[in-house]
Tab-separated table of C-alpha atoms in Angstrom:
chain	number	residue	atom	x	y	z
A	15	MET	CA	137.753	78.278	83.045
A	16	LYS	CA	136.924	78.525	86.739
A	17	VAL	CA	136.016	75.763	89.182
A	18	LEU	CA	133.334	76.550	91.777
A	19	LYS	CA	132.572	74.329	94.750
A	20	PHE	CA	129.400	74.641	96.842
A	21	GLY	CA	129.085	72.907	100.187
A	22	GLY	CA	126.089	71.144	101.671
A	23	THR	CA	124.675	74.242	103.359
A	24	SER	CA	124.819	76.150	100.070
A	25	VAL	CA	122.533	73.556	98.437
A	26	GLY	CA	120.647	72.667	101.612
A	27	SER	CA	117.187	73.754	100.457
A	28	VAL	CA	115.229	74.462	97.297
A	29	GLN	CA	115.736	78.216	97.676
A	30	ARG	CA	119.466	77.836	98.181
A	31	MET	CA	119.739	75.572	95.150
A	32	LYS	CA	118.015	78.278	93.118
A	33	ASP	CA	120.371	80.889	94.588
A	34	VAL	CA	123.376	78.803	93.566
A	35	ALA	CA	121.927	78.421	90.067
A	36	ARG	CA	121.689	82.211	89.755
A	37	LEU	CA	125.290	82.591	90.937
A	38	ILE	CA	126.749	80.163	88.426
A	39	CYS	CA	124.671	81.249	85.404
A	40	ASP	CA	126.635	84.304	84.310
A	41	GLY	CA	127.317	83.257	80.721
A	42	THR	CA	130.850	81.952	81.270
A	43	PRO	CA	131.666	78.218	81.164
A	44	LYS	CA	132.711	76.696	84.452
A	45	ILE	CA	132.888	73.416	86.343
A	46	VAL	CA	130.677	73.310	89.433
A	47	VAL	CA	131.447	70.825	92.219
A	48	LEU	CA	128.566	70.073	94.599
A	49	SER	CA	128.448	68.399	97.988
A	50	ALA	CA	125.437	66.462	99.217
A	51	MET	CA	122.562	68.543	100.595
A	52	SER	CA	123.183	69.410	104.241
A	53	GLY	CA	122.202	66.592	106.593
A	54	THR	CA	122.151	63.934	103.876
A	55	THR	CA	125.588	62.444	104.495
A	56	ASN	CA	124.919	62.191	108.238
A	57	THR	CA	121.665	60.359	107.481
A	58	LEU	CA	123.451	57.999	105.095
A	59	VAL	CA	125.992	57.268	107.833
A	60	GLU	CA	123.067	56.450	110.149
A	61	ILE	CA	121.645	54.036	107.567
A	62	ALA	CA	125.019	52.338	107.259
A	63	ASP	CA	125.282	52.042	111.052
A	64	TYR	CA	121.956	50.188	111.184
A	65	LEU	CA	123.115	47.824	108.447
A	66	TYR	CA	126.392	47.119	110.246
A	67	ARG	CA	124.261	46.147	113.255
A	68	LYS	CA	122.162	43.836	111.067
A	69	ASN	CA	119.059	45.926	111.604
A	70	PRO	CA	117.554	46.390	108.110
A	71	ASP	CA	114.233	47.534	109.578
A	72	GLY	CA	115.925	50.489	111.281
A	73	ALA	CA	117.838	51.269	108.098
A	74	GLY	CA	114.638	51.065	106.087
A	75	GLU	CA	112.803	53.474	108.376
A	76	VAL	CA	115.570	56.099	108.128
A	77	THR	CA	115.739	55.564	104.356
A	78	ASN	CA	112.012	56.190	103.987
A	79	ARG	CA	112.238	59.447	105.957
A	80	LEU	CA	115.072	60.649	103.756
A	81	LEU	CA	113.161	59.648	100.612
A	82	GLN	CA	110.142	61.718	101.645
A	83	LYS	CA	112.407	64.723	102.214
A	84	TYR	CA	113.706	64.482	98.643
A	85	LEU	CA	110.323	63.822	97.055
A	86	LYS	CA	108.979	67.012	98.680
A	87	LEU	CA	111.622	69.016	96.826
A	88	ILE	CA	110.274	68.133	93.397
A	89	ASP	CA	107.169	70.349	93.252
A	90	GLU	CA	109.081	73.340	94.646
A	91	LEU	CA	112.137	72.996	92.414
A	92	TYR	CA	110.657	72.208	89.001
A	93	ARG	CA	107.957	73.962	86.980
A	94	THR	CA	107.079	71.326	84.379
A	95	GLU	CA	105.762	67.806	84.792
A	96	GLU	CA	108.445	66.524	82.405
A	97	TYR	CA	111.273	67.562	84.726
A	98	ARG	CA	109.349	66.593	87.835
A	99	GLN	CA	109.062	63.093	86.448
A	100	SER	CA	112.763	62.988	85.526
A	101	ALA	CA	113.670	64.126	89.048
A	102	ARG	CA	111.321	61.540	90.574
A	103	GLU	CA	112.962	58.784	88.524
A	104	LEU	CA	116.426	59.968	89.567
A	105	ILE	CA	115.505	59.991	93.262
A	106	LEU	CA	113.827	56.573	93.174
A	107	GLU	CA	116.826	55.088	91.369
A	108	ARG	CA	119.198	56.336	94.079
A	109	PHE	CA	116.945	55.020	96.853
A	110	ASP	CA	116.542	51.662	95.132
A	111	CYS	CA	120.321	51.491	95.325
A	112	LEU	CA	120.176	52.157	99.087
A	113	ARG	CA	117.569	49.453	99.634
A	114	SER	CA	119.565	46.901	97.653
A	115	PHE	CA	121.994	46.614	100.598
A	116	MET	CA	119.375	45.732	103.189
A	117	LYS	CA	119.265	41.999	102.456
A	118	GLN	CA	122.920	41.059	102.169
A	119	LEU	CA	126.221	41.036	104.015
A	120	PHE	CA	127.217	44.622	104.715
A	121	THR	CA	130.866	45.729	104.574
A	122	VAL	CA	132.845	48.925	104.175
A	123	LEU	CA	132.594	48.513	100.387
A	124	GLU	CA	128.810	48.803	100.517
A	125	GLU	CA	129.041	51.655	103.026
A	126	LYS	CA	131.064	53.754	100.590
A	127	ILE	CA	128.485	53.204	97.860
A	128	ILE	CA	125.776	54.349	100.287
A	129	LEU	CA	127.751	57.483	101.213
A	130	ALA	CA	128.126	58.355	97.513
A	131	GLN	CA	124.368	58.672	97.003
A	132	GLY	CA	124.152	62.155	98.530
A	133	GLU	CA	126.384	63.758	95.907
A	134	LEU	CA	124.736	61.766	93.117
A	135	LEU	CA	121.356	63.147	94.240
A	136	SER	CA	122.370	66.793	94.610
A	137	THR	CA	124.208	66.991	91.283
A	138	GLY	CA	121.491	65.137	89.391
A	139	LEU	CA	118.761	67.406	90.737
A	140	MET	CA	120.768	70.575	90.084
A	141	ASN	CA	121.618	69.486	86.546
A	142	LEU	CA	117.924	68.873	85.771
A	143	TYR	CA	116.968	72.251	87.250
A	144	LEU	CA	119.549	74.058	85.099
A	145	GLN	CA	118.389	72.260	81.978
A	146	GLU	CA	114.771	73.160	82.710
A	147	THR	CA	115.758	76.834	82.927
A	148	GLY	CA	117.366	76.617	79.480
A	149	ILE	CA	121.018	76.329	80.505
A	150	ARG	CA	123.217	73.953	78.514
A	151	SER	CA	124.289	71.964	81.563
A	152	VAL	CA	126.155	68.658	81.446
A	153	LEU	CA	126.689	66.163	84.246
A	154	LEU	CA	130.296	64.968	84.570
A	155	PRO	CA	130.244	61.737	86.628
A	156	ALA	CA	133.086	61.972	89.150
A	157	LEU	CA	133.228	58.176	89.270
A	158	GLU	CA	134.471	58.258	85.678
A	159	PHE	CA	137.487	60.511	86.267
A	160	MET	CA	138.293	60.881	89.987
A	161	ARG	CA	140.545	58.042	91.224
A	162	ILE	CA	142.837	57.332	94.168
A	163	ASP	CA	145.697	54.825	94.289
A	164	ARG	CA	146.403	52.044	96.782
A	165	ASN	CA	147.713	54.623	99.263
A	166	ALA	CA	144.472	56.611	98.980
A	167	GLU	CA	146.320	59.373	97.131
A	168	PRO	CA	144.762	60.981	94.026
A	169	GLU	CA	146.165	60.093	90.596
A	170	PRO	CA	146.544	63.486	88.849
A	171	SER	CA	147.499	62.128	85.418
A	172	PHE	CA	144.485	59.765	85.356
A	173	ILE	CA	142.158	62.555	86.512
A	174	ARG	CA	143.458	64.954	83.848
A	175	GLU	CA	143.237	62.391	81.045
A	176	LYS	CA	139.710	61.180	81.812
A	177	LEU	CA	138.339	64.627	82.605
A	178	THR	CA	139.729	66.059	79.362
A	179	VAL	CA	137.957	63.343	77.362
A	180	LEU	CA	134.640	64.074	79.114
A	181	LEU	CA	134.930	67.819	78.515
A	182	GLU	CA	135.771	67.326	74.841
A	183	LYS	CA	132.538	65.361	74.374
A	184	HIS	CA	130.514	68.473	75.300
A	185	PRO	CA	132.336	71.509	73.856
A	186	ASP	CA	129.176	73.626	73.689
A	187	ALA	CA	128.145	73.207	77.333
A	188	GLU	CA	127.727	76.325	79.457
A	189	LEU	CA	128.062	74.530	82.792
A	190	TYR	CA	129.579	71.245	83.865
A	191	ILE	CA	128.217	69.788	87.119
A	192	THR	CA	130.146	67.141	89.046
A	193	GLN	CA	130.194	65.466	92.438
A	194	GLY	CA	132.569	66.353	95.217
A	195	PHE	CA	133.884	63.823	97.728
A	196	ILE	CA	133.319	60.610	95.751
A	197	CYS	CA	135.826	58.711	93.625
A	198	ARG	CA	137.003	55.245	92.677
A	199	ASN	CA	139.974	53.456	94.188
A	200	ALA	CA	142.744	51.347	92.667
A	201	CYS	CA	140.388	48.335	92.614
A	202	ASP	CA	137.794	50.396	90.691
A	203	ALA	CA	135.418	50.266	93.657
A	204	VAL	CA	133.443	53.307	94.785
A	205	ASP	CA	135.406	55.221	97.428
A	206	ASN	CA	135.702	58.766	98.730
A	207	LEU	CA	138.152	61.532	99.615
A	208	GLN	CA	137.016	61.556	103.272
A	209	ARG	CA	134.996	64.260	105.020
A	210	GLY	CA	135.619	67.678	103.535
A	211	GLY	CA	136.652	65.940	100.337
A	212	SER	CA	134.569	68.226	98.116
A	213	ASP	CA	137.182	70.942	98.665
A	214	TYR	CA	139.791	68.427	97.578
A	215	THR	CA	137.747	67.511	94.506
A	216	ALA	CA	137.552	71.164	93.461
A	217	SER	CA	141.293	71.619	93.860
A	218	LEU	CA	142.108	68.434	91.944
A	219	VAL	CA	139.710	69.370	89.136
A	220	GLY	CA	141.169	72.871	89.031
A	221	ALA	CA	144.684	71.466	88.751
A	222	ALA	CA	143.607	69.005	86.050
A	223	ILE	CA	142.155	71.681	83.760
A	224	ARG	CA	144.683	74.397	84.717
A	225	ALA	CA	141.832	76.559	85.985
A	226	GLU	CA	142.236	80.317	86.242
A	227	GLU	CA	140.652	80.236	89.708
A	228	ILE	CA	139.071	77.879	92.239
A	229	GLN	CA	136.182	79.230	94.297
A	230	ILE	CA	135.037	77.568	97.528
A	231	TRP	CA	131.535	78.791	98.421
A	232	THR	CA	130.322	78.261	101.991
A	233	ASP	CA	128.070	80.058	104.477
A	234	ILE	CA	130.745	82.433	105.856
A	235	ASP	CA	132.421	85.394	104.151
A	236	GLY	CA	135.972	84.060	103.979
A	237	MET	CA	138.437	82.893	106.598
A	238	HIS	CA	138.323	85.070	109.715
A	239	ASN	CA	141.272	86.316	111.742
A	240	ASN	CA	140.002	84.376	114.761
A	241	ASP	CA	137.202	81.981	115.680
A	242	PRO	CA	133.932	83.989	115.758
A	243	ARG	CA	132.344	81.334	117.963
A	244	TYR	CA	134.622	82.369	120.844
A	245	VAL	CA	135.969	85.812	119.988
A	246	GLU	CA	134.296	89.181	119.502
A	247	HIS	CA	134.946	91.513	116.568
A	248	THR	CA	136.587	89.038	114.195
A	249	LEU	CA	137.102	90.096	110.579
A	250	PRO	CA	137.606	88.234	107.303
A	251	VAL	CA	141.195	87.967	106.128
A	252	ARG	CA	141.360	89.317	102.589
A	253	GLN	CA	144.565	87.596	101.463
A	254	LEU	CA	146.532	84.537	102.616
A	255	HIS	CA	149.544	82.643	101.353
A	256	PHE	CA	148.849	78.971	100.648
A	257	ASP	CA	151.070	77.957	103.561
A	258	GLU	CA	149.260	80.329	105.919
A	259	ALA	CA	145.911	78.894	104.857
A	260	ALA	CA	147.189	75.339	105.261
A	261	GLU	CA	148.347	76.063	108.824
A	262	LEU	CA	145.010	77.633	109.734
A	263	ALA	CA	143.024	74.805	108.167
A	264	TYR	CA	145.050	72.147	109.965
A	265	PHE	CA	144.912	73.923	113.305
A	266	GLY	CA	141.197	74.478	113.465
A	267	ALA	CA	139.812	76.874	110.830
A	268	LYS	CA	136.912	74.706	109.581
A	269	ILE	CA	135.991	76.746	106.515
A	270	LEU	CA	138.634	75.027	104.377
A	271	HIS	CA	139.773	71.414	104.259
A	272	PRO	CA	143.581	71.159	104.697
A	273	THR	CA	144.041	68.750	101.766
A	274	CYS	CA	142.542	71.301	99.372
A	275	ILE	CA	145.630	73.478	99.418
A	276	LEU	CA	148.378	71.437	97.770
A	277	PRO	CA	147.064	70.839	94.199
A	278	ALA	CA	146.183	74.525	93.835
A	279	LYS	CA	149.494	75.642	95.317
A	280	LEU	CA	151.586	73.398	93.068
A	281	ASN	CA	149.737	74.653	89.985
A	282	ASN	CA	149.737	78.297	91.137
A	283	ILE	CA	145.940	78.552	90.984
A	284	PRO	CA	144.406	81.134	93.350
A	285	VAL	CA	141.649	79.890	95.657
A	286	ARG	CA	138.859	82.235	96.752
A	287	LEU	CA	136.663	81.574	99.792
A	288	LEU	CA	133.241	83.141	99.246
A	289	ASN	CA	129.858	83.318	100.975
A	290	THR	CA	126.769	81.955	99.204
A	291	MET	CA	124.546	83.985	101.537
A	292	GLN	CA	126.481	87.214	100.802
A	293	PRO	CA	127.777	86.750	97.255
A	294	ASP	CA	128.973	90.362	97.018
A	295	ALA	CA	131.335	89.987	99.999
A	296	VAL	CA	135.021	90.103	99.044
A	297	GLY	CA	135.913	86.875	100.880
A	298	THR	CA	139.455	85.538	101.167
A	299	THR	CA	141.920	84.994	98.330
A	300	ILE	CA	144.621	82.346	98.826
A	301	SER	CA	147.655	82.408	96.543
A	302	ASN	CA	151.440	82.135	96.492
A	303	GLU	CA	151.776	85.813	97.427
A	304	THR	CA	152.842	86.893	100.929
A	305	GLU	CA	152.021	90.153	102.691
A	306	LYS	CA	155.355	90.935	104.296
A	307	GLY	CA	155.563	91.536	108.014
A	308	LYS	CA	151.894	90.904	108.769
A	309	ILE	CA	150.282	88.589	111.341
A	310	LYS	CA	147.100	87.343	109.690
A	311	ALA	CA	145.013	85.089	111.920
A	312	VAL	CA	144.690	82.829	114.950
A	313	ALA	CA	143.150	79.348	115.117
A	314	ALA	CA	142.793	76.671	117.783
A	315	LYS	CA	142.892	72.888	117.760
A	316	ASP	CA	141.175	71.083	120.642
A	317	ASN	CA	141.452	67.666	122.314
A	318	ILE	CA	145.231	67.759	122.454
A	319	THR	CA	147.367	65.493	124.640
A	320	SER	CA	150.965	66.339	125.531
A	321	ILE	CA	153.609	63.664	126.113
A	322	ARG	CA	156.988	64.584	127.644
A	323	ILE	CA	159.922	62.164	127.683
A	324	LYS	CA	162.771	63.143	129.993
A	325	SER	CA	166.001	61.157	129.973
A	326	GLY	CA	169.623	61.751	130.949
A	327	ARG	CA	170.496	59.238	128.220
A	328	MET	CA	169.424	61.842	125.661
A	329	LEU	CA	172.331	64.160	126.562
A	330	LEU	CA	174.809	64.142	123.646
A	331	ALA	CA	173.282	60.872	122.435
A	332	THR	CA	172.590	60.083	118.805
A	333	GLY	CA	169.486	58.215	117.693
A	334	PHE	CA	167.325	59.145	120.689
A	335	LEU	CA	164.802	61.215	118.731
A	336	ARG	CA	164.648	58.583	115.996
A	337	LYS	CA	163.652	55.955	118.562
A	338	VAL	CA	160.988	58.242	120.018
A	339	PHE	CA	159.449	59.116	116.665
A	340	GLU	CA	159.503	55.492	115.512
A	341	ILE	CA	157.207	54.613	118.409
A	342	PHE	CA	154.599	57.092	117.153
A	343	GLU	CA	155.090	55.910	113.582
A	344	ASN	CA	154.594	52.277	114.540
A	345	CYS	CA	151.353	53.243	116.270
A	346	ARG	CA	150.257	55.306	113.243
A	347	THR	CA	149.821	58.369	115.459
A	348	PRO	CA	150.698	61.757	113.912
A	349	ILE	CA	152.527	64.365	115.989
A	350	ASP	CA	151.370	67.999	115.839
A	351	VAL	CA	153.939	70.019	117.803
A	352	VAL	CA	157.479	69.215	118.977
A	353	ALA	CA	159.788	70.957	121.465
A	354	THR	CA	163.185	69.617	122.552
A	355	SER	CA	165.882	70.321	125.132
A	356	GLU	CA	169.186	68.639	126.014
A	357	VAL	CA	167.476	66.118	128.284
A	358	GLY	CA	163.921	65.840	127.003
A	359	VAL	CA	161.399	66.100	124.225
A	360	SER	CA	157.739	67.105	124.354
A	361	VAL	CA	155.229	66.273	121.631
A	362	THR	CA	151.496	66.697	121.171
A	363	ILE	CA	148.967	64.350	119.585
A	364	ASP	CA	145.222	64.584	118.896
A	365	ASN	CA	144.629	60.834	118.533
A	366	CYS	CA	144.840	58.862	121.770
A	367	ASN	CA	143.739	55.490	120.418
A	368	HIS	CA	147.199	54.016	121.051
A	369	LEU	CA	148.232	56.245	123.962
A	370	ASP	CA	148.801	53.418	126.455
A	371	GLU	CA	150.944	51.506	123.973
A	372	ILE	CA	152.932	54.649	123.141
A	373	VAL	CA	153.568	55.456	126.811
A	374	ASN	CA	154.643	51.883	127.603
A	375	ASP	CA	157.182	51.928	124.771
A	376	LEU	CA	158.484	55.405	125.663
A	377	MET	CA	159.091	54.354	129.283
A	378	LYS	CA	161.957	52.190	128.018
A	379	TYR	CA	163.870	55.394	127.279
A	380	GLY	CA	162.984	57.762	130.107
A	381	THR	CA	160.420	59.270	132.437
A	382	VAL	CA	157.103	59.920	130.712
A	383	THR	CA	154.566	62.595	131.680
A	384	VAL	CA	151.156	62.865	130.027
A	385	ASP	CA	148.956	65.991	130.144
A	386	ARG	CA	145.421	65.949	128.750
A	387	GLU	CA	142.701	68.495	127.991
A	388	LEU	CA	144.983	70.902	126.158
A	389	THR	CA	144.540	73.192	123.141
A	390	ILE	CA	147.014	74.288	120.479
A	391	ILE	CA	146.767	77.983	119.645
A	392	CYS	CA	148.182	78.696	116.196
A	393	VAL	CA	149.266	82.237	115.212
A	394	VAL	CA	149.762	82.607	111.460
A	395	GLY	CA	151.324	85.226	109.234
A	396	ASP	CA	154.648	86.298	107.741
A	397	LEU	CA	156.798	85.137	110.648
A	398	GLU	CA	160.236	85.115	109.023
A	399	TRP	CA	162.902	85.306	111.723
A	400	ASP	CA	164.042	88.741	110.530
A	401	ASN	CA	160.505	90.098	111.006
A	402	VAL	CA	161.616	91.626	114.303
A	403	GLY	CA	159.244	91.751	117.249
A	404	PHE	CA	156.426	89.378	116.342
A	405	GLU	CA	157.458	86.874	119.035
A	406	SER	CA	157.248	89.480	121.804
A	407	ARG	CA	153.822	90.642	120.624
A	408	ILE	CA	152.469	87.081	120.729
A	409	VAL	CA	154.001	86.223	124.090
A	410	TYR	CA	152.971	89.530	125.663
A	411	ALA	CA	149.365	88.929	124.626
A	412	LEU	CA	149.424	85.724	126.688
A	413	LYS	CA	151.248	87.206	129.692
A	414	ASP	CA	148.405	86.212	132.052
A	415	ILE	CA	147.874	82.717	130.620
A	416	PRO	CA	150.043	79.660	131.448
A	417	VAL	CA	151.694	78.297	128.296
A	418	ARG	CA	152.738	74.640	128.349
A	419	MET	CA	154.798	74.610	125.131
A	420	ILE	CA	155.892	76.954	122.333
A	421	SER	CA	156.995	75.797	118.872
A	422	TYR	CA	158.499	77.998	116.160
A	423	GLY	CA	160.944	77.397	113.331
A	424	GLY	CA	159.403	74.449	111.538
A	425	SER	CA	157.505	76.962	109.395
A	426	ASN	CA	157.951	80.631	108.554
A	427	TYR	CA	154.205	81.076	108.850
A	428	ASN	CA	153.260	79.642	112.227
A	429	VAL	CA	153.909	79.921	115.963
A	430	SER	CA	152.140	77.225	117.986
A	431	LEU	CA	151.405	77.589	121.690
A	432	LEU	CA	149.999	74.891	123.951
A	433	VAL	CA	147.567	75.988	126.672
A	434	ARG	CA	144.991	74.370	128.901
A	435	ALA	CA	141.649	73.830	127.192
A	436	ALA	CA	140.054	75.862	129.979
A	437	ASP	CA	142.170	78.863	128.914
A	438	LYS	CA	141.368	78.596	125.198
A	439	GLN	CA	138.734	81.332	124.918
A	440	LYS	CA	140.726	83.729	127.089
A	441	ALA	CA	143.847	83.104	125.002
A	442	LEU	CA	142.054	83.596	121.673
A	443	GLN	CA	140.455	86.849	122.854
A	444	ALA	CA	143.752	88.149	124.270
A	445	LEU	CA	145.554	87.493	120.984
A	446	SER	CA	142.797	89.214	119.011
A	447	ASP	CA	142.825	92.221	121.318
A	448	HIS	CA	146.605	92.585	121.169
A	449	LEU	CA	147.357	91.607	117.569
A	450	PHE	CA	144.321	92.805	115.620
A	451	ASN	CA	141.902	95.040	117.511
A	452	ARG	CA	144.510	97.554	118.651
A	453	GLU	CA	145.909	97.804	115.129
A	454	ARG	CA	142.398	98.400	113.825
A	455	GLU	CA	141.795	101.110	116.447
A	456	LYS	CA	145.034	102.839	115.396
A	457	GLY	CA	143.880	102.747	111.775
A	458	GLU	CA	140.611	104.391	112.759
């Protein structure tokens, strides 16, 4: 069985919902994971913000606008009055839930229930539409099988056990529809897998049922070899190793959520990135296979800050790096890139909430320099150290661009380079021209 996930844009209108229905109705059983319709989650966040500010009137006004949007869908989506009425009842039930929080103390617990309504709406409406068209479709409530522990980590054994029971109750179903993003926590309260969590849901469901394939459907035809927003002549990458995809996702490729990779990788389940708007496009396949000797793609991560600690006390000293990293750990600030020398260490972070505290603590051990408005450029591919020459190709491409830091060796799939944010577009284009476009011209 396959698992297919469709993002908010893919179900963002009546026509797109119908397009998705045609895609998934091919006669083979599958589990379909849906996000909320595009724009819904942002609106739900707005409602929650009004309630945090003790402004129920503002929340009510936004809620009413969203309700009218959903009610307008009914006549376009359904043909019969029976299903229109069922859809109307579903929508009103979800919005009654939203309004129930407008006259009481509002906390993060209530916020998470509000944020769950988008997925509950999209899956409920899709399930009714499929049933009206004669498909044996069953709704699998994610809140009955998707759970995270006290560390906000998924519980695979619980997910597998509960999901298996639900599937066994409906052996004759053609399609199983479930919600992405939402779950329950260790206290059995409604929670979520954070933004982008629908990808994670699909991967966890795929791992739980030992799926033959996981498909992530979005509005772009696979992962590109560079960012098409800044670079000309980008192309989809046909095949990636899981580790290559994870590096690209972490360092800026928005098509895939980084957390999605691990469950599929551990269970050796290929992941395909496909385009709902161009369903015949090949897309990108992610697996445990590596194309030897090939540089695959470039990505960029913005809003980076560099911190350099220089100290003569570091020379031949033990424990210096431990003390440095403990400061970041105590401030719950992840480090992206690290470079060291005999007398100093440079690191990058993308979260500056505790920057002043970090700098004050680091000054106990040496001279601290902070550089802001930087970008990490990530070059990904088969970069094993015996793959001779890839370093020179990357560095030569950036010969006219100042590079603040270079990091290689922590992974066989990634070289990270730190440049000024102002040089980002120039650097991305130069890498594309040197690494990809010239190779393509030779092939032609």
